[in-house]
Amino acid sequence: MLIERQEDVTPAVLEVMGRTRDPRLREIMTSLVKHLHGFVRDVSLTEAEFREATAILNEMGKLASDTHNEMVLMAGSLGVSSLVCLLNNGDNGNTETSQSLLGPFWRLNSPAVPNGGTIIRSDTPGDPLLVNACVQDAAGNPVVGAEVDVWHASPVGLYENQDPEQAEMNLRGKFTTDEDGRFWFRTVKMVGYPIPTDTVVGRLLKAQDRHPYRPAHLHALIYKPGFKVLISQVYDPHDPHIDTDVQFGVTKALIGDFIRHDEPHPTCPDVAAPWYSLDYVYVMEPGEAILPRPPIK
């Protein structure tokens, strides 16, 4: 159809979107056009603002690298990642879930570590942390033989791919659950950290007077055929930013109990006080085991 006035644009585009053969893609594109055109009208988007917006998207695409993913960072900062996660888990958002954000720092092929081993691979000062965890299904049965990929930031607030002082794959490891669905390991207690602020997301936070901090957390990605891949983060409730996570990822189900111990460890004399322990139960939902695309290499 010929466009005679601005009101003609949206019906013309929707008519084209309606020809999409794939029904799910047709549903998505039709809704996207309705909301996107509605947004443009709602805010009376100017030509200058439109050009600035496209320039920002181009900039974000150029910022993608083997060690940084600006799109994932922005999705989290807008609450989109958290919303998608909660809509698709926990009985479609009706119950609590162990699922959380993947985040921009998961790497494929973490080295295998035996249960009871350590994921510390270079000099990493910090209080010792002993993690004892269990993987269960929704009925409370142990999930045996699950692959558990764990990773976290160092006590200086950097993942090893961000920090040349850390060894390759420091504070990363892959475990296998035993006959009781358990896995356990040693590491150092993580701290909260600021997300990168020298790019597009940083400029947005500054414009909104928002702090850039994520509360301290432990990542896990758990894989077992017959179950939906569980992507999780367990948060330290004592972190000063636990209520104001810049990525909107903290839920009540993901609060862990990081217990401080000021006495020597009863069986590990090399664990100096103070040390911390974390016990946590991960709950997997039935589904297809499909690994996500790694945001970085």
Tab-separated table of C-alpha atoms in Angstrom:
chain	number	residue	atom	x	y	z
A	1	MET	CA	0.000	0.000	0.000
A	2	LEU	CA	1.098	3.574	-0.603
A	3	ILE	CA	1.873	5.506	2.558
A	4	GLU	CA	-0.144	8.738	2.673
A	5	ARG	CA	0.150	9.605	6.364
A	6	GLN	CA	1.892	8.367	9.500
A	7	GLU	CA	-1.126	6.288	10.528
A	8	ASP	CA	-0.641	4.145	7.411
A	9	VAL	CA	2.844	2.932	8.352
A	10	THR	CA	1.990	0.451	11.092
A	11	PRO	CA	-0.834	-1.353	9.205
A	12	ALA	CA	1.412	-1.686	6.167
A	13	VAL	CA	4.235	-3.222	8.187
A	14	LEU	CA	1.867	-5.528	10.088
A	15	GLU	CA	0.437	-6.788	6.813
A	16	VAL	CA	3.918	-7.798	5.702
A	17	MET	CA	4.749	-9.370	9.066
A	18	GLY	CA	1.541	-11.408	8.771
A	19	ARG	CA	2.954	-13.216	5.727
A	20	THR	CA	5.775	-14.772	7.767
A	21	ARG	CA	5.587	-18.549	7.274
A	22	ASP	CA	6.888	-19.662	10.657
A	23	PRO	CA	4.021	-19.163	13.144
A	24	ARG	CA	6.210	-18.361	16.149
A	25	LEU	CA	8.333	-15.878	14.196
A	26	ARG	CA	5.121	-14.344	12.833
A	27	GLU	CA	3.781	-13.943	16.374
A	28	ILE	CA	7.014	-12.372	17.623
A	29	MET	CA	7.483	-9.973	14.709
A	30	THR	CA	3.842	-8.835	14.736
A	31	SER	CA	4.004	-8.072	18.449
A	32	LEU	CA	7.403	-6.413	18.090
A	33	VAL	CA	6.139	-4.057	15.395
A	34	LYS	CA	3.044	-3.153	17.420
A	35	HIS	CA	5.074	-2.359	20.543
A	36	LEU	CA	7.968	-0.680	18.717
A	37	HIS	CA	5.709	1.583	16.678
A	38	GLY	CA	3.647	2.262	19.792
A	39	PHE	CA	6.797	3.248	21.670
A	40	VAL	CA	7.854	5.661	18.915
A	41	ARG	CA	4.437	7.331	19.042
A	42	ASP	CA	4.260	7.296	22.836
A	43	VAL	CA	7.500	9.244	23.294
A	44	SER	CA	7.215	11.213	20.014
A	45	LEU	CA	10.699	10.058	19.086
A	46	THR	CA	12.611	12.779	17.254
A	47	GLU	CA	14.793	12.229	14.220
A	48	ALA	CA	17.888	13.193	16.206
A	49	GLU	CA	16.980	10.708	18.968
A	50	PHE	CA	16.395	7.982	16.386
A	51	ARG	CA	19.808	8.566	14.830
A	52	GLU	CA	21.411	8.533	18.292
A	53	ALA	CA	19.635	5.268	19.145
A	54	THR	CA	20.854	3.513	15.996
A	55	ALA	CA	24.377	4.806	16.646
A	56	ILE	CA	24.244	3.360	20.175
A	57	LEU	CA	23.127	-0.047	18.873
A	58	ASN	CA	25.953	0.006	16.329
A	59	GLU	CA	28.406	0.907	19.078
A	60	MET	CA	27.185	-1.936	21.277
A	61	GLY	CA	27.670	-4.426	18.455
A	62	LYS	CA	31.225	-3.250	17.873
A	63	LEU	CA	32.004	-3.686	21.574
A	64	ALA	CA	31.483	-7.454	21.413
A	65	SER	CA	34.749	-9.343	21.883
A	66	ASP	CA	36.115	-12.632	23.220
A	67	THR	CA	36.104	-11.146	26.729
A	68	HIS	CA	33.170	-8.694	26.741
A	69	ASN	CA	29.487	-8.843	25.748
A	70	GLU	CA	27.832	-5.422	25.884
A	71	MET	CA	24.433	-6.664	24.673
A	72	VAL	CA	24.135	-9.138	27.549
A	73	LEU	CA	25.289	-6.452	29.967
A	74	MET	CA	22.637	-4.039	28.698
A	75	ALA	CA	19.897	-6.686	28.785
A	76	GLY	CA	20.660	-7.267	32.447
A	77	SER	CA	20.821	-3.563	33.249
A	78	LEU	CA	17.332	-3.097	31.775
A	79	GLY	CA	15.909	-6.063	33.700
A	80	VAL	CA	15.167	-7.975	30.501
A	81	SER	CA	17.409	-10.946	31.336
A	82	SER	CA	15.810	-11.405	34.745
A	83	LEU	CA	12.283	-11.082	33.342
A	84	VAL	CA	12.877	-13.679	30.616
A	85	CYS	CA	14.375	-16.047	33.190
A	86	LEU	CA	11.482	-15.776	35.629
A	87	LEU	CA	8.831	-16.028	32.905
A	88	ASN	CA	10.288	-19.305	31.658
A	89	ASN	CA	10.997	-21.097	34.945
A	90	GLY	CA	9.315	-21.897	38.230
A	91	ASP	CA	6.046	-23.019	36.625
A	92	ASN	CA	6.125	-20.072	34.219
A	93	GLY	CA	6.827	-17.533	36.934
A	94	ASN	CA	4.328	-18.827	39.490
A	95	THR	CA	6.765	-20.448	41.935
A	96	GLU	CA	10.303	-19.908	43.183
A	97	THR	CA	13.126	-21.161	41.008
A	98	SER	CA	16.857	-21.844	41.243
A	99	GLN	CA	17.256	-20.382	37.757
A	100	SER	CA	18.970	-17.041	37.344
A	101	LEU	CA	20.930	-14.993	34.838
A	102	LEU	CA	23.710	-16.518	32.755
A	103	GLY	CA	25.604	-13.252	32.845
A	104	PRO	CA	28.298	-12.099	30.427
A	105	PHE	CA	31.238	-14.091	31.842
A	106	TRP	CA	30.439	-17.800	31.410
A	107	ARG	CA	33.084	-19.675	29.424
A	108	LEU	CA	32.798	-23.083	27.812
A	109	ASN	CA	35.153	-25.961	28.684
A	110	SER	CA	36.017	-25.214	32.289
A	111	PRO	CA	38.556	-27.769	33.575
A	112	ALA	CA	37.238	-30.839	35.390
A	113	VAL	CA	37.854	-30.896	39.141
A	114	PRO	CA	37.237	-33.834	41.500
A	115	ASN	CA	34.812	-33.330	44.356
A	116	GLY	CA	36.664	-31.832	47.295
A	117	GLY	CA	39.162	-30.140	44.991
A	118	THR	CA	39.895	-26.472	44.554
A	119	ILE	CA	39.141	-24.066	41.713
A	120	ILE	CA	41.977	-21.736	42.776
A	121	ARG	CA	44.677	-21.819	40.072
A	122	SER	CA	46.785	-18.796	40.931
A	123	ASP	CA	47.679	-16.741	43.975
A	124	THR	CA	44.255	-15.435	45.023
A	125	PRO	CA	44.260	-13.848	48.481
A	126	GLY	CA	40.956	-14.046	50.301
A	127	ASP	CA	39.063	-15.859	53.030
A	128	PRO	CA	38.644	-19.582	52.332
A	129	LEU	CA	35.179	-20.704	51.230
A	130	LEU	CA	34.059	-24.342	51.378
A	131	VAL	CA	31.007	-25.083	49.262
A	132	ASN	CA	28.797	-28.130	49.855
A	133	ALA	CA	25.880	-28.342	47.440
A	134	CYS	CA	23.227	-30.787	46.331
A	135	VAL	CA	21.336	-31.063	43.040
A	136	GLN	CA	17.766	-32.363	43.243
A	137	ASP	CA	14.706	-32.703	41.058
A	138	ALA	CA	11.385	-31.070	41.915
A	139	ALA	CA	10.406	-34.076	44.073
A	140	GLY	CA	13.576	-33.854	46.163
A	141	ASN	CA	15.343	-36.813	44.549
A	142	PRO	CA	19.101	-36.504	43.961
A	143	VAL	CA	20.234	-35.805	40.417
A	144	VAL	CA	23.159	-38.188	39.971
A	145	GLY	CA	25.920	-37.639	37.428
A	146	ALA	CA	25.072	-34.025	36.626
A	147	GLU	CA	27.844	-31.806	35.276
A	148	VAL	CA	28.169	-28.684	37.412
A	149	ASP	CA	30.121	-25.776	35.951
A	150	VAL	CA	30.957	-23.136	38.583
A	151	TRP	CA	32.666	-19.752	38.314
A	152	HIS	CA	32.902	-16.514	40.255
A	153	ALA	CA	34.778	-13.235	40.530
A	154	SER	CA	37.907	-12.929	42.622
A	155	PRO	CA	38.096	-11.050	45.942
A	156	VAL	CA	39.215	-7.987	43.976
A	157	GLY	CA	35.966	-8.116	41.982
A	158	LEU	CA	37.309	-9.370	38.630
A	159	TYR	CA	36.754	-12.538	36.628
A	160	GLU	CA	39.952	-14.118	35.419
A	161	ASN	CA	39.321	-13.146	31.778
A	162	GLN	CA	39.300	-9.487	32.941
A	163	ASP	CA	42.427	-9.719	35.078
A	164	PRO	CA	45.921	-10.425	33.674
A	165	GLU	CA	47.110	-11.175	37.224
A	166	GLN	CA	44.972	-14.334	37.393
A	167	ALA	CA	45.799	-17.650	35.770
A	168	GLU	CA	43.719	-18.985	32.894
A	169	MET	CA	40.462	-20.490	34.216
A	170	ASN	CA	41.170	-19.332	37.771
A	171	LEU	CA	38.053	-19.684	39.950
A	172	ARG	CA	36.340	-21.891	37.364
A	173	GLY	CA	35.761	-25.622	37.439
A	174	LYS	CA	33.447	-28.450	36.434
A	175	PHE	CA	32.241	-31.078	38.914
A	176	THR	CA	30.096	-34.218	38.714
A	177	THR	CA	27.427	-34.950	41.305
A	178	ASP	CA	27.799	-38.200	43.278
A	179	GLU	CA	25.186	-40.858	44.071
A	180	ASP	CA	23.556	-38.446	46.533
A	181	GLY	CA	23.459	-35.601	44.016
A	182	ARG	CA	26.214	-33.792	45.907
A	183	PHE	CA	29.289	-31.857	44.838
A	184	TRP	CA	31.723	-29.918	46.981
A	185	PHE	CA	34.842	-27.827	46.498
A	186	ARG	CA	37.146	-25.186	47.928
A	187	THR	CA	37.634	-21.637	46.768
A	188	VAL	CA	37.924	-18.116	48.201
A	189	LYS	CA	35.005	-15.976	49.227
A	190	MET	CA	33.901	-13.739	46.416
A	191	VAL	CA	32.965	-10.075	46.759
A	192	GLY	CA	30.547	-7.791	44.973
A	193	TYR	CA	31.921	-5.897	42.016
A	194	PRO	CA	31.065	-3.116	39.566
A	195	ILE	CA	30.084	-4.046	36.038
A	196	PRO	CA	32.155	-2.316	33.325
A	197	THR	CA	31.294	1.376	33.190
A	198	ASP	CA	33.531	2.586	30.356
A	199	THR	CA	31.031	1.691	27.611
A	200	VAL	CA	27.375	2.236	26.666
A	201	VAL	CA	25.933	0.660	29.810
A	202	GLY	CA	28.174	2.793	31.975
A	203	ARG	CA	26.907	5.960	30.306
A	204	LEU	CA	23.312	4.855	30.925
A	205	LEU	CA	23.984	4.222	34.618
A	206	LYS	CA	25.628	7.622	34.974
A	207	ALA	CA	22.678	9.334	33.295
A	208	GLN	CA	20.317	7.610	35.740
A	209	ASP	CA	22.472	8.165	38.855
A	210	ARG	CA	22.664	4.390	39.377
A	211	HIS	CA	25.544	2.554	41.003
A	212	PRO	CA	27.196	-0.207	38.920
A	213	TYR	CA	27.498	-2.895	41.602
A	214	ARG	CA	26.455	-6.524	41.626
A	215	PRO	CA	26.258	-8.241	45.040
A	216	ALA	CA	28.687	-11.103	45.707
A	217	HIS	CA	27.528	-14.346	44.099
A	218	LEU	CA	28.532	-17.825	42.974
A	219	HIS	CA	27.600	-18.919	39.440
A	220	ALA	CA	26.630	-22.462	38.474
A	221	LEU	CA	25.509	-24.066	35.232
A	222	ILE	CA	24.202	-27.628	35.706
A	223	TYR	CA	23.716	-30.084	32.841
A	224	LYS	CA	22.020	-33.482	32.863
A	225	PRO	CA	20.023	-35.093	30.014
A	226	GLY	CA	16.327	-35.168	30.856
A	227	PHE	CA	16.499	-31.830	32.670
A	228	LYS	CA	16.453	-28.244	31.566
A	229	VAL	CA	19.927	-26.782	31.948
A	230	LEU	CA	20.005	-24.995	35.296
A	231	ILE	CA	21.742	-21.628	35.262
A	232	SER	CA	22.000	-20.174	38.751
A	233	GLN	CA	23.598	-17.578	40.989
A	234	VAL	CA	23.732	-17.812	44.791
A	235	TYR	CA	23.983	-14.445	46.528
A	236	ASP	CA	25.545	-13.343	49.797
A	237	PRO	CA	22.771	-11.655	51.849
A	238	HIS	CA	25.337	-9.579	53.762
A	239	ASP	CA	26.526	-7.770	50.648
A	240	PRO	CA	25.740	-4.027	50.884
A	241	HIS	CA	24.155	-4.081	47.416
A	242	ILE	CA	21.955	-7.141	47.918
A	243	ASP	CA	18.803	-5.005	47.554
A	244	THR	CA	20.013	-2.876	44.644
A	245	ASP	CA	21.628	-5.272	42.165
A	246	VAL	CA	22.373	-3.320	38.982
A	247	GLN	CA	21.326	-6.392	36.955
A	248	PHE	CA	18.074	-7.071	38.862
A	249	GLY	CA	19.075	-10.710	39.379
A	250	VAL	CA	18.526	-11.305	43.125
A	251	THR	CA	15.482	-13.340	44.159
A	252	LYS	CA	14.662	-14.809	47.577
A	253	ALA	CA	15.267	-18.346	46.294
A	254	LEU	CA	18.850	-17.425	45.377
A	255	ILE	CA	19.935	-16.120	48.770
A	256	GLY	CA	22.651	-18.350	50.225
A	257	ASP	CA	23.820	-18.775	53.798
A	258	PHE	CA	27.488	-17.821	53.784
A	259	ILE	CA	28.470	-18.734	57.350
A	260	ARG	CA	31.608	-17.242	58.896
A	261	HIS	CA	33.726	-19.501	61.121
A	262	ASP	CA	36.320	-17.956	63.415
A	263	GLU	CA	37.638	-21.251	64.779
A	264	PRO	CA	40.030	-23.563	62.872
A	265	HIS	CA	38.482	-25.987	60.409
A	266	PRO	CA	37.919	-29.330	62.191
A	267	THR	CA	39.377	-31.533	59.418
A	268	CYS	CA	41.384	-29.216	57.137
A	269	PRO	CA	44.297	-27.728	59.077
A	270	ASP	CA	45.390	-25.686	56.050
A	271	VAL	CA	42.117	-23.717	56.103
A	272	ALA	CA	42.910	-20.639	58.158
A	273	ALA	CA	40.337	-18.740	60.196
A	274	PRO	CA	38.261	-16.884	59.406
A	275	TRP	CA	36.748	-19.158	56.787
A	276	TYR	CA	33.282	-19.465	55.308
A	277	SER	CA	30.963	-22.300	54.396
A	278	LEU	CA	28.052	-22.384	51.979
A	279	ASP	CA	25.433	-25.131	51.810
A	280	TYR	CA	22.896	-24.875	49.010
A	281	VAL	CA	20.334	-27.039	47.204
A	282	TYR	CA	19.845	-26.561	43.467
A	283	VAL	CA	16.513	-27.743	42.051
A	284	MET	CA	16.336	-28.804	38.388
A	285	GLU	CA	13.181	-28.841	36.282
A	286	PRO	CA	12.415	-31.475	33.641
A	287	GLY	CA	13.088	-30.451	30.081
A	288	GLU	CA	15.516	-30.572	27.197
A	289	ALA	CA	19.202	-30.244	28.057
A	290	ILE	CA	20.441	-27.518	25.700
A	291	LEU	CA	23.569	-25.568	26.594
A	292	PRO	CA	23.405	-21.813	25.992
A	293	ARG	CA	25.747	-20.063	23.604
A	294	PRO	CA	28.744	-18.782	25.608
A	295	PRO	CA	28.728	-14.960	25.743
A	296	ILE	CA	32.556	-14.915	25.687
A	297	LYS	CA	35.334	-17.346	24.729
